[in-house]
PDB file of C-alpha atoms in Angstrom:
ATOM      1  CA  MET A   1     -14.521  37.718 -25.698  1.00  0.00           C
ATOM      2  CA  GLY A   2     -14.963  41.748 -26.231  1.00  0.00           C
ATOM      3  CA  HIS A   3     -14.465  41.529 -29.809  1.00  0.00           C
ATOM      4  CA  GLU A   4     -17.334  43.102 -30.934  1.00  0.00           C
ATOM      5  CA  LEU A   5     -17.023  45.852 -27.904  1.00  0.00           C
ATOM      6  CA  ALA A   6     -13.663  47.039 -29.592  1.00  0.00           C
ATOM      7  CA  GLU A   7     -14.761  46.413 -33.202  1.00  0.00           C
ATOM      8  CA  GLY A   8     -17.553  48.822 -32.351  1.00  0.00           C
ATOM      9  CA  PHE A   9     -16.193  51.456 -30.228  1.00  0.00           C
ATOM     10  CA  LEU A  10     -12.894  53.197 -29.728  1.00  0.00           C
ATOM     11  CA  SER A  11     -13.063  53.960 -25.961  1.00  0.00           C
ATOM     12  CA  ALA A  12     -13.320  49.919 -25.642  1.00  0.00           C
ATOM     13  CA  ARG A  13      -9.825  49.572 -27.743  1.00  0.00           C
ATOM     14  CA  ARG A  14      -8.119  52.333 -26.233  1.00  0.00           C
ATOM     15  CA  VAL A  15      -8.962  50.240 -22.662  1.00  0.00           C
ATOM     16  CA  LEU A  16      -8.102  46.678 -24.105  1.00  0.00           C
ATOM     17  CA  GLU A  17      -4.574  48.770 -25.838  1.00  0.00           C
ATOM     18  CA  GLU A  18      -4.231  49.787 -22.034  1.00  0.00           C
ATOM     19  CA  ALA A  19      -4.511  46.435 -20.285  1.00  0.00           C
ATOM     20  CA  ASP A  20      -2.152  45.160 -23.164  1.00  0.00           C
ATOM     21  CA  HIS A  21       0.342  47.567 -22.560  1.00  0.00           C
ATOM     22  CA  ALA A  22       0.596  47.244 -19.005  1.00  0.00           C
ATOM     23  CA  LEU A  23       0.660  43.043 -19.047  1.00  0.00           C
ATOM     24  CA  GLY A  24       3.517  43.171 -21.447  1.00  0.00           C
ATOM     25  CA  PHE A  25       1.550  41.037 -23.613  1.00  0.00           C
ATOM     26  CA  PRO A  26      -1.457  40.961 -26.207  1.00  0.00           C
ATOM     27  CA  LEU A  27      -4.437  40.246 -23.765  1.00  0.00           C
ATOM     28  CA  SER A  28      -6.806  41.526 -26.106  1.00  0.00           C
ATOM     29  CA  LYS A  29      -5.927  38.911 -28.931  1.00  0.00           C
ATOM     30  CA  LEU A  30      -6.346  36.321 -26.185  1.00  0.00           C
ATOM     31  CA  CYS A  31      -9.535  37.909 -25.669  1.00  0.00           C
ATOM     32  CA  PHE A  32     -10.150  37.661 -29.505  1.00  0.00           C
ATOM     33  CA  GLU A  33      -8.924  34.830 -30.538  1.00  0.00           C
ATOM     34  CA  GLY A  34      -7.949  32.057 -27.824  1.00  0.00           C
ATOM     35  CA  PRO A  35      -7.119  29.354 -27.319  1.00  0.00           C
ATOM     36  CA  ALA A  36     -10.301  29.100 -24.944  1.00  0.00           C
ATOM     37  CA  GLU A  37      -7.476  26.681 -22.940  1.00  0.00           C
ATOM     38  CA  GLU A  38      -5.016  29.777 -22.362  1.00  0.00           C
ATOM     39  CA  LEU A  39      -8.176  32.317 -21.712  1.00  0.00           C
ATOM     40  CA  GLN A  40      -9.499  29.897 -19.428  1.00  0.00           C
ATOM     41  CA  LEU A  41      -6.666  29.689 -16.916  1.00  0.00           C
ATOM     42  CA  THR A  42      -7.590  32.368 -13.752  1.00  0.00           C
ATOM     43  CA  VAL A  43      -4.346  33.639 -14.607  1.00  0.00           C
ATOM     44  CA  ASN A  44      -5.557  34.849 -18.040  1.00  0.00           C
ATOM     45  CA  THR A  45      -9.763  35.200 -17.096  1.00  0.00           C
ATOM     46  CA  GLN A  46      -9.126  37.248 -14.470  1.00  0.00           C
ATOM     47  CA  PRO A  47      -7.388  40.449 -16.253  1.00  0.00           C
ATOM     48  CA  SER A  48      -9.618  39.493 -19.120  1.00  0.00           C
ATOM     49  CA  VAL A  49     -12.935  39.754 -17.579  1.00  0.00           C
ATOM     50  CA  LEU A  50     -11.331  43.024 -15.631  1.00  0.00           C
ATOM     51  CA  THR A  51     -10.857  44.699 -18.972  1.00  0.00           C
ATOM     52  CA  VAL A  52     -13.486  43.665 -20.826  1.00  0.00           C
ATOM     53  CA  SER A  53     -16.060  45.090 -17.719  1.00  0.00           C
ATOM     54  CA  VAL A  54     -14.157  48.201 -18.106  1.00  0.00           C
ATOM     55  CA  ALA A  55     -13.664  48.540 -21.718  1.00  0.00           C
ATOM     56  CA  ALA A  56     -18.452  48.297 -21.354  1.00  0.00           C
ATOM     57  CA  ALA A  57     -18.306  50.532 -18.840  1.00  0.00           C
ATOM     58  CA  ALA A  58     -16.381  52.924 -21.204  1.00  0.00           C
ATOM     59  CA  VAL A  59     -18.438  52.532 -23.993  1.00  0.00           C
ATOM     60  CA  LEU A  60     -21.617  53.576 -21.550  1.00  0.00           C
ATOM     61  CA  GLN A  61     -19.905  56.115 -20.503  1.00  0.00           C
ATOM     62  CA  GLU A  62     -18.839  57.544 -24.161  1.00  0.00           C
ATOM     63  CA  ASN A  63     -22.634  57.318 -24.613  1.00  0.00           C
ATOM     64  CA  GLY A  64     -23.600  59.401 -21.873  1.00  0.00           C
ATOM     65  CA  ILE A  65     -24.402  56.727 -19.426  1.00  0.00           C
ATOM     66  CA  ARG A  66     -22.744  57.175 -16.135  1.00  0.00           C
ATOM     67  CA  PRO A  67     -23.211  55.670 -12.686  1.00  0.00           C
ATOM     68  CA  ASP A  68     -23.885  57.746  -9.653  1.00  0.00           C
ATOM     69  CA  PHE A  69     -21.759  54.413  -7.828  1.00  0.00           C
ATOM     70  CA  VAL A  70     -19.952  51.351  -8.369  1.00  0.00           C
ATOM     71  CA  ALA A  71     -19.813  47.889  -6.391  1.00  0.00           C
ATOM     72  CA  GLY A  72     -18.357  44.770  -7.127  1.00  0.00           C
ATOM     73  CA  HIS A  73     -18.006  41.202  -5.415  1.00  0.00           C
ATOM     74  CA  SER A  74     -14.313  39.520  -5.678  1.00  0.00           C
ATOM     75  CA  LEU A  75     -12.954  40.244  -9.119  1.00  0.00           C
ATOM     76  CA  GLY A  76     -15.750  42.737  -9.976  1.00  0.00           C
ATOM     77  CA  GLU A  77     -14.505  45.093  -7.230  1.00  0.00           C
ATOM     78  CA  TYR A  78     -11.576  45.698  -9.279  1.00  0.00           C
ATOM     79  CA  SER A  79     -13.544  46.598 -12.006  1.00  0.00           C
ATOM     80  CA  ALA A  80     -15.843  48.818 -10.005  1.00  0.00           C
ATOM     81  CA  LEU A  81     -12.549  50.695  -8.129  1.00  0.00           C
ATOM     82  CA  VAL A  82     -11.358  51.404 -12.009  1.00  0.00           C
ATOM     83  CA  VAL A  83     -14.995  52.836 -13.151  1.00  0.00           C
ATOM     84  CA  ALA A  84     -14.498  54.949 -10.036  1.00  0.00           C
ATOM     85  CA  GLY A  85     -11.352  56.613 -10.865  1.00  0.00           C
ATOM     86  CA  SER A  86      -9.710  54.737  -7.652  1.00  0.00           C
ATOM     87  CA  ILE A  87      -7.386  52.777  -9.194  1.00  0.00           C
ATOM     88  CA  PRO A  88      -5.915  52.634 -13.060  1.00  0.00           C
ATOM     89  CA  LEU A  89      -6.388  50.432 -15.344  1.00  0.00           C
ATOM     90  CA  GLY A  90      -2.978  49.143 -15.395  1.00  0.00           C
ATOM     91  CA  GLU A  91      -2.706  48.464 -11.820  1.00  0.00           C
ATOM     92  CA  ALA A  92      -5.544  46.956 -11.509  1.00  0.00           C
ATOM     93  CA  ALA A  93      -4.935  44.166 -14.579  1.00  0.00           C
ATOM     94  CA  ARG A  94      -1.712  43.878 -12.828  1.00  0.00           C
ATOM     95  CA  ALA A  95      -3.494  42.953  -9.391  1.00  0.00           C
ATOM     96  CA  VAL A  96      -5.665  40.611 -10.673  1.00  0.00           C
ATOM     97  CA  ARG A  97      -3.282  38.757 -13.362  1.00  0.00           C
ATOM     98  CA  LYS A  98      -1.321  38.404 -10.143  1.00  0.00           C
ATOM     99  CA  ARG A  99      -4.414  37.102  -8.066  1.00  0.00           C
ATOM    100  CA  GLY A 100      -5.081  34.914 -10.946  1.00  0.00           C
ATOM    101  CA  GLN A 101      -1.285  33.667 -10.550  1.00  0.00           C
ATOM    102  CA  TYR A 102      -1.464  33.059  -7.123  1.00  0.00           C
ATOM    103  CA  MET A 103      -5.124  31.318  -7.100  1.00  0.00           C
ATOM    104  CA  GLN A 104      -3.608  29.043 -10.348  1.00  0.00           C
ATOM    105  CA  GLU A 105      -0.833  27.782  -8.380  1.00  0.00           C
ATOM    106  CA  ALA A 106      -3.316  27.155  -4.775  1.00  0.00           C
ATOM    107  CA  VAL A 107      -5.505  24.931  -6.571  1.00  0.00           C
ATOM    108  CA  PRO A 108      -3.463  23.374 -10.292  1.00  0.00           C
ATOM    109  CA  ALA A 109      -5.644  23.305 -13.395  1.00  0.00           C
ATOM    110  CA  GLY A 110      -8.346  20.727 -13.162  1.00  0.00           C
ATOM    111  CA  ARG A 111      -8.626  20.375  -9.430  1.00  0.00           C
ATOM    112  CA  GLY A 112     -11.072  22.050  -7.099  1.00  0.00           C
ATOM    113  CA  ALA A 113     -14.749  23.752  -8.388  1.00  0.00           C
ATOM    114  CA  MET A 114     -16.038  26.595  -7.759  1.00  0.00           C
ATOM    115  CA  ALA A 115     -20.852  27.034  -7.704  1.00  0.00           C
ATOM    116  CA  ALA A 116     -22.597  29.757  -6.490  1.00  0.00           C
ATOM    117  CA  ILE A 117     -25.539  28.238  -4.509  1.00  0.00           C
ATOM    118  CA  LEU A 118     -28.623  30.201  -4.216  1.00  0.00           C
ATOM    119  CA  GLY A 119     -31.949  30.051  -1.277  1.00  0.00           C
ATOM    120  CA  LEU A 120     -30.962  26.538  -0.076  1.00  0.00           C
ATOM    121  CA  PRO A 121     -31.688  25.997   3.644  1.00  0.00           C
ATOM    122  CA  ALA A 122     -28.535  26.194   5.880  1.00  0.00           C
ATOM    123  CA  ALA A 123     -28.908  22.441   6.927  1.00  0.00           C
ATOM    124  CA  GLU A 124     -28.913  21.421   3.157  1.00  0.00           C
ATOM    125  CA  LEU A 125     -26.283  23.373   2.184  1.00  0.00           C
ATOM    126  CA  GLU A 126     -23.954  22.179   5.199  1.00  0.00           C
ATOM    127  CA  GLU A 127     -24.527  18.654   3.544  1.00  0.00           C
ATOM    128  CA  VAL A 128     -24.094  18.979   0.291  1.00  0.00           C
ATOM    129  CA  CYS A 129     -20.799  20.613   1.358  1.00  0.00           C
ATOM    130  CA  ARG A 130     -19.963  17.401   3.433  1.00  0.00           C
ATOM    131  CA  GLU A 131     -20.671  15.601   0.557  1.00  0.00           C
ATOM    132  CA  ALA A 132     -18.593  17.713  -1.732  1.00  0.00           C
ATOM    133  CA  ALA A 133     -15.561  17.639   0.395  1.00  0.00           C
ATOM    134  CA  GLN A 134     -15.559  13.838   0.019  1.00  0.00           C
ATOM    135  CA  GLY A 135     -14.114  13.451   3.707  1.00  0.00           C
ATOM    136  CA  GLU A 136     -11.072  16.039   3.061  1.00  0.00           C
ATOM    137  CA  VAL A 137     -12.571  18.638   5.462  1.00  0.00           C
ATOM    138  CA  ASP A 138     -14.640  18.407   8.627  1.00  0.00           C
TER     139      ASP A 138
END
């Protein structure tokens, strides 16, 4: 994850190094080498996705492509804030790592799921949610 980007662009390497320093461990090594089981833990996935997203934006900016505005949803909001210059990468990386830690503590690894549902009528969506909840919620 992000390895080719870091190999090809100094600006991407610098972003990854900044995140490594801010987090106090080699996140970049985890992104590049795994193990996948560790990278897939949300405590690691969240700062990894943030960092690689910001690294990609840095490469674009290095090549003269600058956004007029940025936006993001959920985790993507942090990338947008960093790219906009509203929050430093190190601060965002620490925040999303904590965010991932709290999410991981709330739902232990191997339990729960997430899905995107697009264009399903409300009545069908309600039925799908009821079935997925397996009687745990009304």
